[in-house]
Amino acid sequence: MTVFTVDGVRMDIPERMLVPNLRAALEEARYEGQERRALRAHLRPGDRVLELGAGAGLLAVLAARVVGAEAVTAVEANPEMLDIIRATLRENGAPGVRLLHGAVVPDEAAGGAVEFHVHPGFWSAALAPNPRLKARRHAVPALGFRALLDEADANVLVCDIEGGEE
């Protein structure tokens, strides 16, 4: 494990999940920089957050520091990241964040499972295969967007999933 600290959040990331660009972003505290700035600018106590694409758990921790862990739901499709996210939440005082495993899909595609491609460097995993990258494939739960939004009763959406922003 390699330990990184960004905005006071400690994250232990396995060496096998780091690629040079990702390592540099973490070491230089640029990781999730735009998203962190957006949270600081817009998140207020009383908000309820739904984060799609939890990554290493950084944004979930930062959101929990503002709104409380019980007001944050984080979703991550990459099964290889779930224990890392749980550790990040626990080590940074936010174990009460609700963490869900699955890929966010249009409501009509929800239920069952979808194939998820995990590339070297956890930040580039995606539903769509990328033939240029060596990927490990996993079947993950297909979670409908509207159901997630309603269940979380969220008024703030943090979305950093490859292609999902569309």
Backbone as a chain_set.jsonl record, in Angstrom:
{"seq": "MTVFTVDGVRMDIPERMLVPNLRAALEEARYEGQERRALRAHLRPGDRVLELGAGAGLLAVLAARVVGAEAVTAVEANPEMLDIIRATLRENGAPGVRLLHGAVVPDEAAGGAVEFHVHPGFWSAALAPNPRLKARRHAVPALGFRALLDEADANVLVCDIEGGEE", "coords": {"N": [[0.837, -1.194, 0.0], [0.412, 2.228, -0.715], [0.549, 5.322, 0.789], [-1.355, 8.234, 0.535], [-2.073, 11.686, 1.001], [-4.585, 13.957, 0.648], [-6.039, 17.069, 0.791], [-6.157, 16.721, 3.56], [-7.18, 14.179, 3.777], [-6.543, 10.856, 4.223], [-5.441, 8.231, 2.185], [-5.007, 4.871, 1.407], [-3.555, 3.237, -1.126], [-3.295, 0.409, -3.148], [-0.28, -0.596, -4.712], [-0.509, -1.868, -7.212], [-2.681, -0.664, -8.356], [-2.02, 1.755, -9.294], [-1.045, 4.008, -11.804], [1.399, 5.875, -13.683], [0.399, 8.609, -14.22], [-1.794, 8.802, -12.487], [-0.58, 8.311, -9.996], [1.082, 10.606, -9.876], [-0.876, 12.635, -9.812], [-2.058, 12.106, -7.33], [0.18, 12.361, -5.59], [0.821, 15.043, -5.986], [-1.387, 16.267, -5.045], [-3.408, 16.849, -6.86], [-5.403, 15.187, -7.552], [-8.759, 14.605, -8.235], [-9.219, 17.348, -8.303], [-10.86, 19.404, -9.57], [-13.395, 18.527, -8.821], [-13.178, 18.64, -6.024], [-12.903, 21.403, -5.665], [-15.418, 22.23, -6.597], [-17.125, 21.042, -4.679], [-16.309, 22.461, -2.363], [-17.176, 25.01, -3.098], [-19.95, 24.793, -3.405], [-21.3, 22.954, -1.666], [-23.302, 22.667, 1.223], [-24.121, 22.644, 4.772], [-26.802, 20.487, 5.601], [-27.371, 19.69, 3.058], [-27.88, 16.824, 0.9], [-26.021, 14.219, -0.408], [-25.297, 12.493, -3.401], [-22.929, 10.505, -4.683], [-21.54, 9.482, -7.64], [-19.353, 7.194, -8.744], [-17.124, 6.664, -6.794], [-14.381, 6.3, -6.559], [-11.481, 6.473, -4.743], [-12.648, 7.231, -2.419], [-12.248, 9.812, -1.541], [-13.845, 12.192, -2.144], [-16.257, 11.523, -0.936], [-15.541, 11.497, 1.768], [-14.82, 14.209, 2.103], [-17.277, 15.446, 1.549], [-18.814, 14.347, 3.621], [-17.663, 15.618, 5.808], [-18.792, 18.09, 5.667], [-21.617, 17.767, 5.482], [-22.247, 15.638, 7.099], [-21.825, 12.161, 7.646], [-24.047, 10.469, 7.38], [-25.603, 11.689, 5.48], [-24.556, 11.19, 3.042], [-24.305, 9.283, 0.135], [-22.444, 6.99, -1.597], [-21.454, 5.609, -4.678], [-19.876, 2.944, -6.284], [-18.566, 1.195, -9.007], [-16.348, -0.43, -9.461], [-15.291, -3.362, -8.215], [-12.855, -3.9, -7.057], [-12.149, -1.669, -5.673], [-13.74, -1.338, -3.442], [-13.059, -2.224, -0.746], [-10.922, -0.518, -0.316], [-12.142, 2.005, -0.403], [-13.876, 1.74, 1.807], [-11.943, 1.576, 3.848], [-10.767, 4.116, 3.573], [-12.932, 5.736, 4.281], [-13.381, 4.873, 6.942], [-10.846, 5.421, 8.181], [-10.823, 8.138, 8.067], [-12.825, 9.17, 9.604], [-15.459, 8.844, 8.64], [-17.19, 6.547, 8.597], [-19.902, 6.12, 8.407], [-20.882, 6.804, 5.92], [-22.917, 5.834, 3.274], [-22.179, 3.193, 1.246], [-22.482, 1.921, -1.932], [-22.381, -0.819, -4.201], [-22.083, -0.968, -7.617], [-22.84, -0.387, -11.128], [-23.897, 2.614, -12.525], [-26.709, 3.021, -14.439], [-28.999, 3.839, -17.172], [-32.419, 4.059, -16.171], [-34.112, 2.204, -17.473], [-32.402, 0.145, -18.035], [-31.73, -0.996, -15.665], [-31.272, -3.428, -13.024], [-30.281, -6.822, -12.753], [-27.049, -7.537, -14.144], [-24.097, -5.846, -15.372], [-21.304, -5.771, -17.627], [-18.198, -4.745, -16.43], [-15.257, -2.924, -16.93], [-12.082, -2.998, -15.696], [-9.346, -1.111, -15.72], [-5.719, -0.755, -15.74], [-4.772, 1.342, -13.126], [-7.006, 2.807, -11.183], [-8.678, 4.932, -11.866], [-9.576, 4.853, -14.446], [-11.471, 2.943, -15.032], [-14.367, 1.485, -16.607], [-17.661, 1.138, -18.139], [-17.649, 0.816, -20.896], [-15.586, -1.003, -23.092], [-12.072, -0.551, -23.572], [-9.998, -1.082, -26.041], [-7.288, -0.456, -26.139], [-6.299, -0.582, -23.602], [-5.287, -2.909, -21.121], [-7.669, -4.808, -19.625], [-9.418, -5.958, -16.728], [-12.274, -7.884, -16.381], [-15.459, -7.577, -14.847], [-18.573, -8.732, -13.612], [-21.055, -6.602, -12.593], [-23.565, -5.204, -10.37], [-26.358, -3.638, -11.958], [-27.42, -0.5, -11.516], [-30.163, 1.615, -11.381], [-30.348, 5.035, -12.29], [-32.384, 6.99, -11.496], [-33.672, 5.658, -9.372], [-31.57, 5.481, -7.543], [-31.093, 8.211, -7.038], [-33.558, 8.976, -5.92], [-33.666, 7.26, -3.681], [-31.457, 8.121, -2.185], [-32.321, 10.605, -1.637], [-31.183, 12.921, -2.595], [-29.922, 16.223, -3.049], [-27.664, 17.134, -4.117], [-25.497, 16.203, -6.619], [-22.686, 14.36, -7.353], [-20.758, 13.514, -9.934], [-18.578, 11.457, -11.412], [-17.968, 9.483, -13.457], [-16.794, 7.405, -15.979], [-17.912, 8.529, -18.932], [-20.453, 8.669, -17.904], [-21.266, 11.2, -17.212], [-22.614, 12.288, -19.305]], "CA": [[0.0, 0.0, 0.0], [1.07, 3.524, -0.73], [-0.316, 6.27, 1.48], [-1.432, 9.581, -0.013], [-2.945, 12.58, 1.747], [-5.096, 15.048, -0.182], [-6.982, 17.868, 1.596], [-6.252, 16.136, 4.889], [-7.788, 12.851, 3.706], [-5.548, 9.803, 4.034], [-5.903, 7.121, 1.34], [-4.032, 3.802, 1.19], [-3.844, 2.686, -2.443], [-2.348, -0.646, -3.524], [0.657, -0.255, -5.777], [-0.992, -2.419, -8.478], [-3.773, 0.156, -8.866], [-1.463, 3.065, -9.645], [-0.305, 4.227, -13.054], [2.186, 7.095, -13.448], [-0.386, 9.846, -14.156], [-2.602, 8.76, -11.272], [0.353, 8.502, -8.871], [1.482, 12.021, -9.846], [-2.032, 13.431, -9.363], [-2.193, 11.899, -5.887], [1.346, 12.931, -4.905], [0.788, 16.504, -6.115], [-2.706, 16.69, -4.53], [-4.265, 17.303, -7.956], [-6.441, 14.172, -7.716], [-10.126, 15.107, -8.039], [-9.099, 18.778, -8.019], [-12.061, 20.162, -9.968], [-14.514, 18.081, -7.987], [-12.973, 19.182, -4.676], [-13.239, 22.84, -5.725], [-16.874, 22.355, -6.734], [-17.714, 20.747, -3.366], [-16.068, 23.61, -1.469], [-17.946, 26.175, -3.55], [-21.405, 24.616, -3.467], [-21.889, 22.088, -0.654], [-23.688, 23.352, 2.463], [-24.773, 21.795, 5.769], [-28.204, 20.239, 5.276], [-27.46, 19.037, 1.752], [-27.77, 15.363, 0.828], [-25.11, 14.002, -1.527], [-25.164, 11.224, -4.1], [-21.7, 10.504, -5.462], [-21.44, 8.388, -8.603], [-17.932, 7.028, -9.053], [-16.478, 7.054, -5.54], [-12.921, 6.247, -6.678], [-10.802, 6.039, -3.519], [-13.421, 7.695, -1.276], [-11.861, 11.169, -1.154], [-14.949, 13.153, -2.173], [-17.241, 11.119, 0.064], [-15.055, 11.991, 3.065], [-14.929, 15.671, 2.13], [-18.701, 15.774, 1.651], [-19.253, 13.98, 4.97], [-17.173, 16.633, 6.74], [-19.689, 19.247, 5.589], [-23.039, 17.45, 5.678], [-22.4, 14.471, 7.962], [-21.706, 10.906, 6.896], [-25.366, 9.883, 7.107], [-26.217, 12.404, 4.358], [-23.769, 10.91, 1.834], [-24.357, 7.962, -0.489], [-21.405, 6.874, -2.615], [-21.623, 4.426, -5.521], [-18.665, 2.579, -7.012], [-18.724, -0.028, -9.794], [-15.135, -1.239, -9.434], [-15.276, -4.157, -6.983], [-11.518, -3.889, -6.491], [-11.971, -0.449, -4.886], [-14.669, -1.254, -2.312], [-12.358, -2.285, 0.55], [-10.102, 0.693, -0.212], [-13.067, 3.087, -0.048], [-14.293, 1.516, 3.209], [-10.808, 1.955, 4.707], [-10.645, 5.578, 3.517], [-14.029, 6.288, 5.086], [-13.129, 4.548, 8.349], [-9.641, 6.105, 8.666], [-11.016, 9.59, 8.034], [-13.965, 9.544, 10.436], [-16.73, 8.87, 7.907], [-17.655, 5.187, 8.3], [-21.347, 6.116, 8.216], [-21.249, 7.04, 4.523], [-23.527, 4.65, 2.662], [-21.427, 2.792, 0.066], [-23.182, 0.937, -2.755], [-21.595, -1.372, -5.303], [-22.803, -1.175, -8.864], [-22.661, 0.567, -12.214], [-25.092, 3.428, -12.72], [-27.201, 2.872, -15.808], [-30.347, 4.396, -17.337], [-33.407, 3.284, -15.412], [-34.648, 1.083, -18.248], [-31.389, -0.909, -18.091], [-31.426, -1.407, -14.292], [-31.554, -4.813, -12.667], [-29.295, -7.708, -13.348], [-25.642, -7.146, -14.062], [-23.439, -5.364, -16.579], [-19.867, -6.021, -17.628], [-17.425, -3.566, -16.073], [-13.863, -3.111, -17.324], [-11.161, -2.359, -14.763], [-8.065, -0.894, -16.383], [-4.651, -0.379, -14.809], [-5.063, 2.682, -12.615], [-8.433, 2.683, -10.893], [-9.487, 6.06, -12.321], [-10.015, 4.713, -15.828], [-12.41, 1.833, -15.185], [-15.542, 1.961, -17.344], [-18.548, 0.154, -18.751], [-17.225, 0.608, -22.281], [-14.229, -1.532, -23.19], [-11.072, 0.235, -24.28], [-9.069, -2.106, -26.518], [-5.894, -0.049, -25.943], [-5.893, -0.848, -22.223], [-5.521, -4.261, -20.629], [-8.724, -4.681, -18.616], [-10.008, -7.101, -16.041], [-13.728, -7.719, -16.505], [-16.266, -8.016, -13.714], [-20.019, -8.521, -13.692], [-21.44, -5.78, -11.44], [-24.985, -4.867, -10.382], [-26.793, -2.494, -12.77], [-28.246, 0.333, -10.644], [-30.845, 2.691, -12.103], [-30.032, 6.381, -11.801], [-33.508, 7.631, -10.797], [-33.875, 4.964, -8.095], [-30.49, 5.911, -6.639], [-31.339, 9.605, -6.67], [-34.702, 9.0, -5.015], [-33.311, 6.567, -2.439], [-30.53, 8.971, -1.436], [-33.007, 11.884, -1.391], [-30.075, 13.853, -2.785], [-30.059, 17.486, -3.77], [-26.349, 17.389, -4.701], [-24.994, 15.061, -7.37], [-21.281, 14.378, -7.728], [-20.697, 12.472, -10.959], [-17.271, 11.318, -12.045], [-17.906, 8.122, -13.988], [-16.377, 7.493, -17.379], [-19.025, 8.592, -19.857], [-21.725, 8.831, -17.203], [-21.644, 12.593, -17.089], [-23.569, 12.569, -20.379]], "C": [[0.876, 1.25, 0.0], [0.086, 4.525, -0.137], [-0.203, 7.643, 0.825], [-2.345, 10.393, 0.885], [-3.287, 13.759, 0.846], [-6.169, 15.767, 0.627], [-7.208, 17.26, 2.975], [-6.909, 14.769, 4.931], [-6.699, 11.842, 3.358], [-6.17, 8.664, 3.224], [-4.756, 6.139, 1.155], [-4.403, 3.105, -0.116], [-2.826, 1.59, -2.761], [-1.517, -0.228, -4.736], [0.133, -0.712, -7.148], [-2.088, -1.575, -9.117], [-3.303, 1.545, -9.281], [-0.774, 3.003, -11.005], [0.4, 5.568, -12.877], [1.361, 8.384, -13.339], [-1.228, 9.922, -12.882], [-1.725, 8.98, -10.047], [0.739, 9.973, -8.752], [0.335, 12.891, -9.351], [-2.24, 13.289, -7.865], [-1.039, 12.546, -5.126], [1.316, 14.456, -4.897], [-0.54, 17.098, -5.652], [-3.562, 17.335, -5.623], [-5.44, 16.369, -8.167], [-7.806, 14.75, -7.335], [-10.149, 16.609, -7.751], [-10.325, 19.59, -8.385], [-13.248, 19.805, -9.096], [-14.398, 18.615, -6.561], [-13.316, 20.667, -4.635], [-14.748, 23.038, -5.819], [-17.575, 22.057, -5.402], [-17.535, 21.925, -2.417], [-16.957, 24.801, -1.83], [-19.447, 26.008, -3.346], [-22.034, 23.818, -2.331], [-22.129, 22.849, 0.648], [-24.265, 22.356, 3.47], [-26.26, 21.687, 5.436], [-28.386, 19.613, 3.906], [-27.388, 17.525, 1.928], [-27.063, 15.043, -0.482], [-25.236, 12.581, -2.071], [-23.923, 11.336, -4.971], [-21.665, 9.27, -6.344], [-19.995, 8.304, -9.059], [-17.095, 7.453, -7.866], [-14.953, 6.979, -5.59], [-12.269, 5.664, -5.443], [-11.526, 6.52, -2.264], [-13.136, 9.119, -0.846], [-13.053, 12.121, -1.092], [-16.032, 12.801, -1.164], [-16.831, 11.609, 1.449], [-15.222, 13.5, 3.16], [-16.39, 16.116, 2.246], [-19.212, 15.48, 3.057], [-18.793, 14.995, 6.009], [-18.076, 17.864, 6.752], [-21.112, 18.889, 6.002], [-23.286, 16.32, 6.666], [-22.435, 13.208, 7.128], [-23.059, 10.33, 6.509], [-26.072, 10.549, 5.937], [-25.469, 12.166, 3.043], [-23.972, 9.456, 1.414], [-23.332, 7.968, -1.613], [-21.591, 5.557, -3.364], [-20.322, 4.179, -6.276], [-18.877, 1.244, -7.724], [-17.536, -0.97, -9.654], [-15.069, -2.045, -8.137], [-13.923, -4.168, -6.298], [-11.272, -2.666, -5.602], [-12.799, -0.434, -3.604], [-13.981, -1.293, -0.954], [-11.496, -1.043, 0.763], [-10.977, 1.881, 0.199], [-13.502, 2.945, 1.41], [-13.181, 1.936, 4.17], [-10.634, 3.467, 4.726], [-11.719, 6.219, 4.382], [-13.755, 6.085, 6.576], [-11.96, 5.362, 8.908], [-9.815, 7.615, 8.752], [-12.309, 10.02, 8.718], [-15.303, 9.6, 9.732], [-17.269, 7.467, 7.61], [-19.156, 5.099, 8.054], [-21.812, 6.471, 6.818], [-21.813, 5.736, 3.974], [-22.798, 4.367, 1.35], [-22.187, 1.688, -0.655], [-22.263, 0.465, -3.871], [-22.493, -1.565, -6.513], [-22.446, -0.11, -9.879], [-23.973, 1.301, -12.416], [-25.457, 3.383, -14.199], [-28.534, 3.602, -15.925], [-31.366, 3.479, -16.67], [-33.914, 2.066, -16.17], [-33.654, -0.072, -18.365], [-31.058, -1.468, -16.709], [-31.863, -2.849, -14.037], [-30.547, -5.717, -13.349], [-27.892, -7.173, -13.182], [-25.169, -6.636, -15.415], [-21.963, -5.701, -16.468], [-19.123, -4.713, -17.39], [-15.956, -3.874, -16.312], [-12.956, -2.298, -16.401], [-9.789, -2.32, -15.422], [-6.984, -0.652, -15.339], [-4.855, 1.081, -14.379], [-6.56, 2.792, -12.41], [-9.271, 3.811, -11.468], [-9.957, 5.922, -13.754], [-10.918, 3.512, -16.056], [-13.693, 2.351, -15.831], [-16.416, 0.804, -17.806], [-18.091, -0.185, -20.16], [-15.81, 0.05, -22.315], [-13.322, -0.572, -23.96], [-10.006, -0.744, -24.742], [-7.597, -1.739, -26.334], [-5.386, -0.371, -24.549], [-6.196, -2.296, -21.858], [-6.521, -4.16, -19.472], [-9.048, -6.028, -17.992], [-11.514, -6.858, -16.09], [-14.424, -8.302, -15.29], [-17.739, -7.83, -14.063], [-20.41, -7.76, -12.432], [-22.93, -5.469, -11.515], [-25.261, -3.621, -11.225], [-27.801, -1.697, -11.949], [-28.846, 1.491, -11.433], [-30.605, 4.044, -11.46], [-31.166, 6.986, -10.979], [-33.74, 6.983, -9.437], [-32.802, 5.366, -7.085], [-30.73, 7.326, -6.128], [-32.483, 9.706, -5.661], [-34.36, 8.395, -3.661], [-32.398, 7.416, -1.562], [-31.185, 10.287, -1.033], [-32.021, 13.038, -1.548], [-30.498, 15.13, -3.494], [-28.721, 17.927, -4.369], [-25.881, 16.096, -5.359], [-23.536, 15.311, -7.726], [-21.114, 13.215, -8.696], [-19.347, 12.499, -11.646], [-17.126, 9.875, -12.491], [-17.682, 8.225, -15.497], [-17.581, 7.412, -18.313], [-20.368, 8.861, -19.216], [-22.196, 10.256, -17.081], [-22.655, 12.98, -18.156], [-24.969, 12.237, -19.934]], "O": [[1.931, 1.301, 0.633], [-1.082, 4.561, -0.526], [0.895, 8.148, 0.591], [-3.286, 9.855, 1.468], [-2.407, 14.462, 0.35], [-7.113, 15.134, 1.1], [-8.324, 17.284, 3.493], [-7.171, 14.247, 6.014], [-6.025, 11.961, 2.335], [-7.267, 8.193, 3.525], [-3.652, 6.538, 0.786], [-5.446, 2.456, -0.202], [-1.622, 1.818, -2.654], [-2.016, 0.415, -5.659], [0.318, -0.008, -8.141], [-2.394, -1.752, -10.297], [-4.122, 2.412, -9.587], [-0.026, 2.073, -11.305], [0.026, 6.333, -11.988], [1.61, 9.182, -12.435], [-1.354, 10.986, -12.276], [-2.084, 9.75, -9.157], [0.726, 10.53, -7.654], [0.555, 13.797, -8.547], [-2.568, 14.269, -7.196], [-1.266, 13.213, -4.116], [1.733, 15.087, -3.926], [-0.793, 18.288, -5.841], [-4.341, 18.249, -5.353], [-6.38, 16.712, -8.883], [-7.977, 15.31, -6.252], [-11.022, 17.083, -7.023], [-10.787, 20.395, -7.577], [-14.014, 20.675, -8.684], [-15.399, 18.998, -5.957], [-13.944, 21.139, -3.687], [-15.292, 23.934, -5.174], [-18.523, 22.753, -5.039], [-18.481, 22.342, -1.749], [-17.432, 25.514, -0.946], [-20.148, 26.997, -3.135], [-23.221, 24.0, -2.059], [-21.261, 23.587, 1.114], [-24.833, 21.338, 3.076], [-26.893, 22.666, 5.04], [-29.447, 19.059, 3.617], [-26.911, 17.015, 2.942], [-27.454, 15.534, -1.541], [-25.275, 11.607, -1.319], [-23.868, 12.16, -5.884], [-21.751, 8.144, -5.853], [-19.475, 9.228, -9.684], [-16.425, 8.485, -7.916], [-14.293, 7.554, -4.724], [-12.476, 4.493, -5.123], [-11.07, 6.249, -1.153], [-13.726, 9.594, 0.125], [-13.247, 12.792, -0.079], [-16.659, 13.695, -0.596], [-17.669, 12.082, 2.217], [-15.704, 14.015, 4.168], [-16.693, 17.065, 2.968], [-19.962, 16.275, 3.623], [-19.487, 15.204, 7.003], [-18.117, 18.595, 7.741], [-21.741, 19.612, 6.774], [-24.434, 16.071, 7.034], [-23.005, 13.186, 6.037], [-23.204, 9.763, 5.426], [-27.063, 10.01, 5.444], [-25.715, 12.853, 2.051], [-23.833, 8.532, 2.214], [-23.35, 8.845, -2.477], [-21.853, 4.519, -2.757], [-19.74, 5.105, -6.84], [-19.319, 0.274, -7.108], [-17.705, -2.188, -9.721], [-14.82, -1.48, -7.072], [-13.839, -4.415, -5.096], [-10.292, -2.632, -4.858], [-12.57, 0.423, -2.75], [-14.289, -0.472, -0.09], [-11.355, -0.568, 1.89], [-10.586, 2.671, 1.057], [-13.495, 3.921, 2.16], [-13.445, 2.576, 5.188], [-10.379, 4.044, 5.783], [-11.435, 7.15, 5.136], [-13.882, 7.016, 7.371], [-12.071, 5.932, 9.994], [-9.044, 8.295, 9.429], [-12.83, 11.102, 8.447], [-16.198, 10.323, 10.168], [-17.752, 7.213, 6.506], [-19.631, 4.088, 7.537], [-23.012, 6.445, 6.544], [-21.247, 4.665, 4.191], [-22.799, 5.202, 0.445], [-22.498, 0.65, -0.07], [-21.472, 1.236, -4.414], [-23.524, -2.235, -6.445], [-21.844, 0.915, -9.559], [-25.037, 0.684, -12.471], [-24.64, 3.662, -15.077], [-29.142, 3.95, -14.912], [-31.181, 2.263, -16.619], [-34.123, 1.009, -15.575], [-34.043, -1.171, -18.762], [-30.189, -2.331, -16.592], [-32.708, -3.399, -14.744], [-30.027, -5.387, -14.415], [-27.58, -6.462, -12.227], [-25.749, -6.944, -16.456], [-21.433, -5.892, -15.374], [-19.377, -3.707, -18.052], [-15.467, -4.944, -15.949], [-13.052, -1.072, -16.335], [-9.158, -3.352, -15.65], [-7.292, -0.375, -14.18], [-5.089, 1.947, -15.222], [-7.31, 2.864, -13.384], [-10.49, 3.663, -11.554], [-10.675, 6.795, -14.244], [-11.105, 3.107, -17.204], [-14.069, 3.507, -15.636], [-15.981, -0.346, -17.861], [-18.141, -1.344, -20.571], [-14.923, 0.573, -21.64], [-13.761, 0.123, -24.877], [-9.194, -1.197, -23.936], [-6.739, -2.621, -26.368], [-4.177, -0.43, -24.328], [-7.233, -2.84, -22.238], [-6.25, -3.508, -18.465], [-8.964, -7.078, -18.63], [-11.97, -5.738, -15.861], [-14.05, -9.355, -14.772], [-18.101, -6.867, -14.74], [-20.131, -8.214, -11.322], [-23.505, -5.468, -12.603], [-24.485, -2.665, -11.203], [-28.915, -2.164, -11.712], [-28.125, 2.253, -12.076], [-30.654, 4.182, -10.237], [-30.928, 7.452, -9.865], [-33.98, 7.682, -8.453], [-33.097, 5.567, -5.906], [-30.588, 7.601, -4.937], [-32.386, 10.431, -4.672], [-34.716, 8.946, -2.62], [-32.544, 7.431, -0.34], [-30.662, 11.004, -0.18], [-32.012, 13.989, -0.767], [-31.318, 15.115, -4.411], [-28.642, 18.956, -5.041], [-25.872, 15.034, -4.737], [-23.192, 16.334, -8.319], [-21.307, 12.059, -8.319], [-19.016, 13.44, -12.368], [-16.285, 9.134, -11.982], [-18.309, 9.031, -16.184], [-18.192, 6.354, -18.464], [-21.321, 9.238, -19.898], [-23.383, 10.509, -16.872], [-23.461, 13.888, -17.952], [-25.917, 12.405, -20.701]]}, "num_chains": 1, "name": "protein.A"}
